[in-house]
Amino acid sequence: MISLRTYKKNRDAGSIDGKIRTADLCGGNSIWKDLYDSRLLWMRQLTVFRKTYKVGLVIRFFEPLLYLFAIGLGISTYVGKINGLTYIEFIAPGILITTAMWAATYETSFAIYTKIHYQRTYEAILATPMNVRSIIIGEMAWAGTKAILNMTIVMLPLALMGLFHSPYIIVAVLVGFLVGLIYSAFGIIATSFIRAMDHYGIYSTFFIMPLFMFSGVFYPIENLPGVLSFFVCLTPLYHGVEAARLLSVGDLGIMLHVVYLLVMVVLLVPLALHRISGRIVTA
Amino acid sequence: MVVSAKNLNKRYSSGTEAIRGISFDIKKGEIYGFLGPNGAGKSTLIKMISCYFPATSGDLTVLGLNPNRKASTIKRCLGIMPQDNNLDPDLTVFENLYLYANYFNIPRKKRLERIDELLTLVGLEHKRNARVTQISGGQQRRVVLARSIINDPKILILDEPSAGLDPHSRQVVWSIIRDLNAKGRTVILTTHYMKEAEELCHRIAFVDAGKIVALDTPEGHLAANNATDLEDVYLKTMGSSLEE
């Protein structure tokens, strides 16, 4: 462990001791400059998206509706009301929020892996004034944008079907943005560990799918055994789902859930940046 | 000096020592070549000059600035042509150039003019709206070259510029390099191809096992080794057969 002073002295002399840190790959840029530059990566994503969005949007539109109708309509006849809501009304906000999780997971798992290892997109971008931090912040912002976009697409038919009791459900899009940022960070952290594309199966089967199944989307978590419900309370998806459900019935008491999600964003984003830097630039 | 390196070392996190105490100075307006076998450390050197990753120890300045402190400022003045064609496969030739110019914050009007100018320069106006996956490898290489000079760089860094090129594309690339140099731009290149080094470079550094083993003008190398061509010099300097 060297002192900060020695580290800065070495860095200024062009000499780095030991491991490469994210900051070493940022060439002395301030975080504000990198935040500003990240819009350029976001614009790249938008350019690619505009070429392929039609098929993608159709898939995003139908996938959650499938869950909703297959599980919702199928089971609702056997299930009574939950907290005054029909079963399909109960699961609709959860399905809406998980759309954000799926969007962010896709954008930051396969998509980023391909850009690092196959297309070498980041290598090309790093030859410009952009750096690793501006690239990854741009990716997360894009994942958040996709979360908002996909949620909006899914929200429209659900709202038209009268599954939400309050227009406050629109606020759930912002909650979904936070969920999108969090799951983009998880996706990036997973990508930093993954050594082959097939390994994403481990991430989706043992991390994303259990979250989807156990985070209170399909039933109240009070039904789970005590220990399990405690762990579910720690997951960001649960807080997103709860906030959306409250909003769907016109309850604005979502502050604690939002604060929890914000804290997770603050903790996970730097961790994701730290993890992925060494994968993008093998130094 | 546009690039100055003193006792530069690079050890990868894997433990590989790619560069071992290299020192060199590259003057403004010269074409400087690094020649050597695969794994000699040429690409590592290029990546450090390009601010891609930092050196493990030693001093490096590019345009008088420290890459660890001023990478964005330095990269604004660099044009980098990598060994592989890392174009965006989802996009067209035009979109690749347009987005790349965007990363340099080149204003929109100037960007469009510059793209037209560059497509004419590399002879690919007719491929403007083709997806990059639908054009030949040689044409892709020319798009990569056009992309690397979109910001009108002070230093052009080329890693194996003519690798995999047909003779026509190679002549196009060489002529662009010569023209840019005639306008005062500094060019740094790595190559395996002796003729390329002989045709273009003002000075050539032979790199082997992370060290510069000989540095001179092409004529100087020939005289010092009593050789007739650079291939002969290479064999005498490296003591191994050419990999090409």
Coordinates of C-alpha atoms in Angstrom, one line a residue:
Chain A
M1 CA 0.0 0.0 0.0
I2 CA 1.5 3.3 -1.0
S3 CA 0.5 6.7 0.2
L4 CA -1.8 8.9 -1.9
R5 CA 1.0 11.4 -2.2
T6 CA 3.5 8.8 -3.5
Y7 CA 0.9 7.4 -5.8
K8 CA 0.2 10.9 -7.3
K9 CA 4.0 11.6 -7.5
N10 CA 4.5 8.3 -9.4
R11 CA 1.5 8.9 -11.6
D12 CA 2.7 12.4 -12.6
A13 CA 6.1 11.0 -13.4
G14 CA 4.5 8.5 -15.7
S15 CA 5.1 5.6 -13.4
I16 CA 2.4 3.4 -11.8
D17 CA 3.1 1.0 -9.0
G18 CA 1.3 -2.3 -9.1
K19 CA -2.2 -2.8 -10.5
I20 CA -3.9 -0.6 -13.0
R21 CA -6.8 1.4 -11.5
T22 CA -9.8 2.9 -13.2
A23 CA -8.4 6.3 -12.6
D24 CA -5.2 5.3 -14.4
L25 CA -7.3 4.7 -17.5
C26 CA -9.1 8.0 -17.3
G27 CA -6.0 10.1 -18.1
G28 CA -6.6 12.7 -15.4
N29 CA -10.2 13.6 -16.5
S30 CA -12.6 14.8 -13.9
I31 CA -15.8 12.7 -13.3
W32 CA -17.8 15.7 -14.6
K33 CA -16.0 15.7 -18.0
D34 CA -16.5 11.9 -18.3
L35 CA -20.2 12.3 -17.4
Y36 CA -20.5 14.9 -20.2
D37 CA -18.6 12.8 -22.7
S38 CA -20.7 9.7 -21.9
R39 CA -23.5 11.2 -24.0
L40 CA -21.5 10.4 -27.1
L41 CA -21.6 6.7 -26.3
W42 CA -25.3 7.0 -25.6
M43 CA -25.7 8.6 -29.1
R44 CA -23.8 5.7 -30.6
Q45 CA -26.2 3.3 -29.0
L46 CA -29.1 5.3 -30.3
T47 CA -27.7 5.2 -33.8
V48 CA -27.5 1.4 -33.7
F49 CA -30.9 1.1 -32.0
R50 CA -32.6 3.1 -34.7
K51 CA -31.5 0.5 -37.2
T52 CA -32.7 -2.5 -35.3
Y53 CA -35.5 -1.2 -33.1
K54 CA -38.5 -2.6 -34.9
V55 CA -37.9 -6.3 -34.2
G56 CA -36.6 -5.5 -30.7
L57 CA -39.6 -3.5 -29.7
V58 CA -42.1 -6.2 -30.9
I59 CA -40.2 -8.7 -28.7
R60 CA -40.1 -6.4 -25.7
F61 CA -43.8 -5.7 -26.2
F62 CA -45.0 -9.3 -26.3
E63 CA -42.6 -10.9 -23.8
P64 CA -44.1 -9.4 -20.6
L65 CA -47.6 -9.7 -22.0
L66 CA -47.1 -13.4 -22.3
Y67 CA -46.2 -13.7 -18.6
L68 CA -49.1 -11.5 -17.7
F69 CA -51.7 -13.5 -19.6
A70 CA -50.3 -17.0 -19.2
I71 CA -49.8 -16.6 -15.4
G72 CA -52.2 -13.8 -14.7
L73 CA -55.3 -15.1 -16.5
G74 CA -54.5 -18.7 -15.9
I75 CA -54.1 -18.5 -12.1
S76 CA -56.4 -15.5 -11.4
T77 CA -59.5 -17.8 -11.5
Y78 CA -58.1 -19.9 -8.7
V79 CA -56.8 -16.9 -6.6
G80 CA -58.9 -14.5 -4.7
K81 CA -58.2 -10.9 -4.2
I82 CA -54.8 -9.9 -2.8
N83 CA -54.9 -6.6 -0.7
G84 CA -58.1 -5.7 -2.6
L85 CA -56.6 -6.3 -6.1
T86 CA -57.5 -9.0 -8.5
Y87 CA -54.5 -11.3 -9.2
I88 CA -53.8 -9.8 -12.6
E89 CA -53.9 -6.3 -11.2
F90 CA -51.6 -7.5 -8.4
I91 CA -48.9 -8.8 -10.8
A92 CA -49.1 -6.1 -13.5
P93 CA -46.9 -3.5 -11.7
G94 CA -44.3 -6.2 -11.0
I95 CA -44.3 -7.3 -14.6
L96 CA -43.8 -3.7 -15.5
I97 CA -40.8 -3.2 -13.3
T98 CA -39.2 -6.5 -14.3
T99 CA -39.3 -5.2 -17.9
A100 CA -36.7 -2.6 -16.7
M101 CA -34.5 -5.4 -15.2
W102 CA -34.6 -7.5 -18.4
A103 CA -33.8 -4.5 -20.6
A104 CA -30.8 -3.4 -18.5
T105 CA -29.6 -7.0 -18.2
Y106 CA -29.6 -7.6 -21.9
E107 CA -27.9 -4.3 -22.7
T108 CA -25.1 -4.9 -20.2
S109 CA -24.4 -8.6 -20.5
F110 CA -24.3 -10.1 -24.1
A111 CA -24.2 -6.7 -25.7
I112 CA -21.2 -5.5 -23.7
Y113 CA -19.4 -8.8 -23.9
T114 CA -19.7 -8.7 -27.7
K115 CA -18.4 -5.1 -27.8
I116 CA -15.4 -6.0 -25.8
H117 CA -14.4 -9.4 -27.2
Y118 CA -15.9 -9.7 -30.7
Q119 CA -16.6 -6.3 -32.2
R120 CA -13.8 -4.5 -30.3
T121 CA -16.0 -1.4 -30.3
Y122 CA -14.5 0.0 -27.1
E123 CA -10.9 -0.4 -28.4
A124 CA -11.9 1.8 -31.4
I125 CA -13.6 4.4 -29.1
L126 CA -10.6 4.5 -26.8
A127 CA -8.5 5.8 -29.6
T128 CA -10.6 9.0 -29.4
P129 CA -10.7 11.5 -26.4
M130 CA -13.2 9.1 -24.7
N131 CA -12.1 7.0 -21.8
V132 CA -13.2 3.8 -20.0
R133 CA -15.3 5.7 -17.5
S134 CA -17.2 7.8 -20.1
I135 CA -17.9 4.6 -22.1
I136 CA -19.3 2.7 -19.1
I137 CA -21.3 5.6 -17.8
G138 CA -22.7 6.0 -21.3
E139 CA -23.6 2.2 -21.4
M140 CA -25.4 2.5 -18.0
A141 CA -27.3 5.6 -19.2
W142 CA -28.3 3.7 -22.3
A143 CA -29.5 0.7 -20.2
G144 CA -31.5 3.1 -18.1
T145 CA -33.0 4.6 -21.3
K146 CA -33.9 1.2 -22.6
A147 CA -35.5 0.4 -19.3
I148 CA -37.7 3.6 -19.6
L149 CA -38.5 2.9 -23.2
N150 CA -39.5 -0.8 -22.7
M151 CA -41.5 0.0 -19.7
T152 CA -43.4 2.7 -21.6
I153 CA -44.2 0.2 -24.3
V154 CA -45.5 -2.4 -21.8
M155 CA -47.3 0.2 -19.7
L156 CA -49.6 1.3 -22.5
P157 CA -51.6 -1.9 -23.1
L158 CA -51.7 -2.6 -19.4
A159 CA -53.1 0.8 -18.7
L160 CA -55.7 0.5 -21.5
M161 CA -56.8 -2.8 -20.0
G162 CA -57.5 -0.8 -16.8
L163 CA -55.0 -2.8 -14.6
F164 CA -53.8 0.3 -12.9
H165 CA -56.0 2.3 -10.5
S166 CA -54.1 5.5 -10.6
P167 CA -52.3 7.7 -13.2
Y168 CA -49.4 7.9 -10.6
I169 CA -48.2 4.6 -12.3
I170 CA -46.4 6.9 -14.7
V171 CA -43.9 7.7 -11.9
A172 CA -43.0 4.0 -12.0
V173 CA -41.1 4.7 -15.1
L174 CA -38.6 6.7 -13.0
V175 CA -38.4 3.9 -10.5
G176 CA -37.8 1.6 -13.4
F177 CA -34.9 3.9 -14.5
L178 CA -33.2 3.3 -11.1
V179 CA -33.9 -0.4 -11.4
G180 CA -32.4 -0.3 -14.9
L181 CA -29.2 1.5 -13.6
I182 CA -28.9 -1.1 -10.8
Y183 CA -29.3 -4.1 -13.0
S184 CA -27.0 -2.5 -15.6
A185 CA -24.3 -2.4 -12.8
F186 CA -25.1 -6.0 -11.9
G187 CA -24.8 -7.0 -15.6
I188 CA -21.5 -5.2 -16.0
I189 CA -20.1 -6.8 -12.8
A190 CA -21.2 -10.2 -14.2
T191 CA -19.6 -9.4 -17.5
S192 CA -16.3 -8.6 -15.7
F193 CA -16.2 -12.2 -14.4
I194 CA -17.4 -14.0 -17.4
R195 CA -14.8 -15.7 -19.6
A196 CA -17.1 -17.2 -22.3
M197 CA -20.5 -16.3 -23.6
D198 CA -22.1 -19.5 -22.4
H199 CA -21.3 -18.5 -18.8
Y200 CA -24.1 -15.9 -18.9
G201 CA -26.5 -18.9 -18.4
I202 CA -25.1 -19.1 -14.8
Y203 CA -25.8 -15.4 -14.3
S204 CA -29.4 -15.6 -15.6
T205 CA -30.3 -18.9 -14.0
F206 CA -28.9 -18.3 -10.6
F207 CA -29.2 -14.6 -10.3
I208 CA -31.8 -13.0 -12.6
M209 CA -34.4 -15.7 -12.7
P210 CA -34.6 -16.2 -8.9
L211 CA -35.0 -12.5 -8.5
F212 CA -37.8 -12.5 -11.0
M213 CA -39.5 -15.4 -9.3
F214 CA -39.0 -14.4 -5.6
S215 CA -39.1 -10.6 -5.6
G216 CA -42.8 -10.2 -4.9
V217 CA -43.8 -10.0 -8.5
F218 CA -46.2 -13.0 -8.3
Y219 CA -47.2 -13.1 -4.7
P220 CA -46.7 -11.1 -1.5
I221 CA -43.4 -11.9 0.1
E222 CA -45.1 -12.3 3.5
N223 CA -46.0 -15.8 2.1
L224 CA -42.3 -16.7 2.0
P225 CA -40.4 -18.3 5.0
G226 CA -38.9 -15.6 7.4
V227 CA -35.3 -15.9 6.3
L228 CA -36.1 -15.9 2.6
S229 CA -38.4 -12.9 2.9
F230 CA -35.6 -11.0 4.7
F231 CA -33.3 -11.7 1.8
V232 CA -35.9 -10.7 -0.7
C233 CA -36.3 -7.4 1.2
L234 CA -32.6 -6.7 0.3
T235 CA -33.1 -7.1 -3.4
P236 CA -33.5 -3.9 -5.5
L237 CA -36.1 -5.6 -7.6
Y238 CA -38.4 -6.1 -4.6
H239 CA -38.3 -2.4 -3.8
G240 CA -39.0 -1.5 -7.4
V241 CA -42.0 -3.8 -7.5
E242 CA -43.4 -2.6 -4.2
A243 CA -43.0 1.1 -5.3
A244 CA -44.8 0.4 -8.6
R245 CA -47.6 -1.5 -6.8
L246 CA -48.1 1.4 -4.4
L247 CA -48.2 3.8 -7.3
S248 CA -50.6 1.6 -9.2
V249 CA -53.2 2.2 -6.5
G250 CA -52.4 5.9 -6.1
D251 CA -50.2 5.6 -3.0
L252 CA -47.2 8.0 -3.1
G253 CA -45.6 6.6 0.0
I254 CA -42.6 5.2 -2.0
M255 CA -39.9 7.3 -0.5
L256 CA -38.1 4.5 1.5
H257 CA -38.1 2.3 -1.6
V258 CA -36.7 5.1 -3.8
V259 CA -34.0 5.9 -1.2
Y260 CA -33.0 2.3 -1.1
L261 CA -32.7 2.1 -4.9
L262 CA -30.7 5.4 -4.9
V263 CA -28.3 4.0 -2.3
M264 CA -27.9 0.9 -4.4
V265 CA -27.1 3.0 -7.5
V266 CA -24.5 4.9 -5.6
L267 CA -22.8 1.7 -4.3
L268 CA -23.0 -0.4 -7.4
V269 CA -22.1 2.0 -10.2
P270 CA -18.5 2.7 -8.9
L271 CA -18.1 -1.1 -8.2
A272 CA -19.1 -1.9 -11.8
L273 CA -16.8 0.7 -13.2
H274 CA -13.9 -0.7 -11.1
R275 CA -14.6 -4.3 -12.1
I276 CA -15.0 -3.7 -15.9
S277 CA -12.1 -1.3 -16.4
G278 CA -9.6 -4.2 -16.3
R279 CA -11.6 -6.2 -18.7
I280 CA -11.9 -3.5 -21.3
V281 CA -8.3 -2.6 -21.2
T282 CA -6.1 -5.6 -20.5
A283 CA -3.1 -3.8 -19.1
Chain B
M1 CA 10.3 16.1 -29.9
V2 CA 6.7 15.0 -30.4
V3 CA 7.2 11.7 -28.5
S4 CA 9.9 11.2 -26.0
A5 CA 10.4 8.0 -24.0
K6 CA 13.1 7.3 -21.3
N7 CA 13.7 3.9 -19.9
L8 CA 10.1 2.8 -20.6
N9 CA 8.9 -0.5 -19.1
K10 CA 5.7 -2.4 -19.5
R11 CA 4.8 -5.4 -17.4
Y12 CA 1.2 -6.7 -18.0
S13 CA -0.9 -7.8 -15.0
S14 CA -0.3 -11.4 -16.4
G15 CA 3.3 -10.9 -15.5
T16 CA 4.6 -10.7 -19.1
E17 CA 7.3 -8.1 -19.6
A18 CA 6.6 -6.7 -23.0
I19 CA 8.8 -3.6 -22.9
R20 CA 12.2 -3.5 -21.1
G21 CA 13.8 -0.1 -20.7
I22 CA 13.2 1.4 -24.1
S23 CA 14.3 5.0 -24.8
F24 CA 13.6 6.9 -28.0
D25 CA 12.7 10.4 -29.4
I26 CA 10.5 11.0 -32.3
K27 CA 11.0 14.3 -34.1
K28 CA 8.2 16.5 -35.5
G29 CA 7.5 15.7 -39.2
E30 CA 9.3 12.4 -39.4
I31 CA 8.0 8.9 -40.3
Y32 CA 9.3 6.6 -37.6
G33 CA 9.0 2.9 -37.9
F34 CA 9.2 0.1 -35.3
L35 CA 10.2 -3.2 -36.9
G36 CA 10.3 -6.6 -35.3
P37 CA 8.9 -10.0 -35.0
N38 CA 5.5 -10.9 -33.5
G39 CA 5.6 -10.4 -29.7
A40 CA 8.6 -8.1 -29.8
G41 CA 6.5 -5.3 -28.1
K42 CA 5.7 -3.1 -31.0
S43 CA 2.0 -3.0 -30.4
T44 CA 2.5 -2.5 -26.7
L45 CA 4.7 0.5 -27.4
I46 CA 2.1 1.9 -29.8
K47 CA -0.7 1.4 -27.2
M48 CA 1.3 3.3 -24.6
I49 CA 1.9 6.2 -27.0
S50 CA -1.8 6.1 -27.9
C51 CA -2.7 6.5 -24.2
Y52 CA -4.5 3.2 -24.3
F53 CA -2.8 2.0 -21.1
P54 CA 0.0 3.5 -18.9
A55 CA 3.6 2.4 -18.7
T56 CA 4.6 0.4 -15.7
S57 CA 7.6 2.7 -15.2
G58 CA 9.8 5.2 -17.0
D59 CA 9.0 8.6 -18.6
L60 CA 6.8 9.1 -21.6
T61 CA 5.7 12.4 -23.1
V62 CA 3.5 12.8 -26.2
L63 CA 3.4 16.3 -27.6
G64 CA 5.1 17.4 -24.4
L65 CA 2.3 16.1 -22.2
N66 CA 2.1 13.2 -19.8
P67 CA -0.4 10.5 -21.1
N68 CA -1.3 9.6 -17.5
R69 CA -2.5 13.2 -16.8
K70 CA -3.6 14.5 -20.2
A71 CA -4.8 11.5 -22.2
S72 CA -7.9 13.3 -23.7
T73 CA -5.9 16.3 -24.8
I74 CA -3.2 14.1 -26.4
K75 CA -5.8 11.8 -28.1
R76 CA -7.5 14.8 -29.6
C77 CA -4.3 15.3 -31.6
L78 CA -3.7 11.6 -32.5
G79 CA -4.9 9.5 -35.3
I80 CA -4.8 5.8 -34.5
M81 CA -5.1 3.0 -37.0
P82 CA -5.1 -0.3 -35.2
Q83 CA -3.9 -3.7 -36.4
D84 CA -7.5 -5.1 -36.7
N85 CA -10.4 -3.5 -38.5
N86 CA -12.4 -2.6 -35.4
L87 CA -15.2 -0.8 -37.3
D88 CA -18.7 -0.9 -35.9
P89 CA -20.3 -3.8 -37.9
D90 CA -23.8 -2.7 -37.2
L91 CA -23.3 0.6 -39.0
T92 CA -22.6 1.9 -42.5
V93 CA -19.3 3.4 -43.7
F94 CA -20.8 6.9 -43.3
E95 CA -22.2 6.2 -39.8
N96 CA -18.9 4.8 -38.7
L97 CA -17.1 8.0 -39.7
Y98 CA -19.9 10.2 -38.4
L99 CA -19.9 8.7 -34.9
Y100 CA -16.2 8.7 -34.7
A101 CA -16.0 12.4 -35.6
N102 CA -18.6 12.9 -32.9
Y103 CA -16.3 11.5 -30.3
F104 CA -13.8 14.2 -31.3
N105 CA -16.6 16.8 -30.9
I106 CA -16.2 18.0 -34.5
P107 CA -19.1 20.3 -35.3
R108 CA -21.8 18.8 -37.5
K109 CA -21.2 20.8 -40.7
K110 CA -17.5 20.4 -40.6
R111 CA -18.0 16.7 -39.8
L112 CA -20.1 16.1 -43.0
E113 CA -17.6 18.0 -45.1
R114 CA -14.7 16.1 -43.7
I115 CA -16.4 12.7 -44.3
D116 CA -17.0 13.6 -48.0
E117 CA -13.4 14.7 -48.3
L118 CA -12.1 11.5 -46.7
L119 CA -14.3 9.1 -48.7
T120 CA -12.9 10.7 -51.9
L121 CA -9.4 10.5 -50.5
V122 CA -9.7 6.7 -49.9
G123 CA -11.7 6.1 -53.1
L124 CA -14.9 4.9 -51.4
E125 CA -17.5 7.5 -52.2
H126 CA -19.6 4.8 -53.8
K127 CA -19.6 2.7 -50.6
R128 CA -20.8 5.6 -48.4
N129 CA -24.0 3.9 -47.4
A130 CA -22.8 0.3 -47.5
R131 CA -22.7 -1.6 -44.2
V132 CA -19.0 -2.2 -43.3
T133 CA -19.6 -5.9 -43.3
Q134 CA -20.6 -5.7 -46.9
I135 CA -17.3 -4.3 -48.2
S136 CA -14.0 -6.1 -48.8
G137 CA -11.3 -6.4 -46.2
G138 CA -9.1 -3.9 -48.1
Q139 CA -11.9 -1.4 -48.3
Q140 CA -12.5 -1.8 -44.6
R141 CA -8.9 -1.1 -44.0
R142 CA -9.2 2.1 -46.0
V143 CA -12.2 3.1 -44.0
V144 CA -10.2 2.5 -40.8
L145 CA -7.5 4.8 -42.2
A146 CA -10.0 7.5 -43.1
R147 CA -11.5 7.2 -39.6
S148 CA -8.0 7.6 -38.1
I149 CA -7.4 10.9 -39.8
I150 CA -10.9 12.4 -39.4
N151 CA -9.6 14.8 -36.7
D152 CA -6.7 16.0 -38.8
P153 CA -4.2 14.5 -36.3
K154 CA -0.8 15.9 -35.6
I155 CA 0.6 12.4 -35.1
L156 CA -0.6 9.5 -37.1
I157 CA 0.0 6.1 -35.4
L158 CA -0.4 3.1 -37.6
D159 CA -0.1 -0.5 -36.4
E160 CA 0.7 -2.7 -39.3
P161 CA -1.1 -0.4 -41.8
S162 CA -0.8 -2.6 -44.9
A163 CA -1.4 -5.9 -43.2
G164 CA -3.7 -8.0 -45.5
L165 CA -4.0 -5.3 -48.2
D166 CA -4.0 -5.9 -51.9
P167 CA -1.4 -4.0 -53.9
H168 CA -3.9 -1.3 -55.0
S169 CA -5.1 -0.6 -51.5
R170 CA -1.5 -0.6 -50.2
Q171 CA -0.5 2.1 -52.7
V172 CA -3.5 4.1 -51.7
V173 CA -2.5 3.8 -48.0
W174 CA 1.1 4.7 -48.7
S175 CA 0.3 7.7 -50.8
I176 CA -2.0 9.0 -48.0
I177 CA 0.7 8.5 -45.5
R178 CA 3.3 10.4 -47.7
D179 CA 0.8 13.2 -48.4
L180 CA 0.1 13.7 -44.7
N181 CA 3.8 13.6 -43.9
A182 CA 4.5 16.2 -46.6
K183 CA 2.0 18.5 -44.7
G184 CA 4.1 18.2 -41.6
R185 CA 2.3 15.4 -39.8
T186 CA 4.4 13.0 -37.8
V187 CA 3.9 9.3 -38.6
I188 CA 4.7 6.4 -36.3
L189 CA 4.2 2.9 -37.7
T190 CA 4.9 -0.7 -36.9
T191 CA 5.4 -3.2 -39.7
H192 CA 6.5 -6.6 -40.7
Y193 CA 6.8 -5.6 -44.2
M194 CA 10.4 -4.5 -45.1
K195 CA 9.4 -2.8 -48.3
E196 CA 6.9 -0.6 -46.5
A197 CA 9.6 0.5 -44.0
E198 CA 12.1 1.1 -46.8
E199 CA 9.5 3.1 -48.8
L200 CA 8.1 5.2 -46.0
C201 CA 10.3 5.5 -42.9
H202 CA 12.9 8.2 -42.2
R203 CA 14.2 6.3 -39.2
I204 CA 13.7 2.6 -38.2
A205 CA 14.0 1.1 -34.8
F206 CA 14.4 -2.7 -34.8
V207 CA 12.6 -4.0 -31.7
D208 CA 13.2 -7.4 -30.2
A209 CA 12.1 -8.9 -26.9
G210 CA 11.0 -5.5 -25.6
K211 CA 14.2 -3.7 -26.5
I212 CA 15.4 -1.5 -29.3
V213 CA 18.3 -3.4 -30.8
A214 CA 19.2 -1.0 -33.6
L215 CA 18.1 2.5 -34.6
D216 CA 19.1 4.4 -37.7
T217 CA 17.9 5.7 -41.1
P218 CA 17.2 3.1 -43.7
E219 CA 20.5 4.1 -45.4
G220 CA 22.3 4.0 -42.1
H221 CA 21.1 0.5 -41.4
L222 CA 22.2 -0.7 -44.8
A223 CA 25.7 0.8 -44.4
A224 CA 26.2 -0.4 -40.9
N225 CA 25.3 -4.0 -41.8
N226 CA 26.9 -3.9 -45.3
A227 CA 23.6 -5.0 -46.6
T228 CA 21.7 -4.5 -49.9
D229 CA 18.2 -4.4 -48.5
L230 CA 16.4 -4.1 -45.2
E231 CA 15.5 -7.8 -45.2
D232 CA 19.2 -8.5 -45.0
V233 CA 19.5 -6.0 -42.2
Y234 CA 16.6 -7.5 -40.3
L235 CA 18.1 -11.0 -40.6
K236 CA 21.5 -9.8 -39.4
T237 CA 20.0 -7.7 -36.6
M238 CA 17.5 -10.2 -35.3
G239 CA 19.4 -13.3 -36.1
S240 CA 16.2 -15.1 -37.0
S241 CA 14.2 -15.7 -40.0
L242 CA 11.5 -13.4 -41.3
E243 CA 8.0 -14.4 -40.2
E244 CA 6.3 -13.2 -43.3

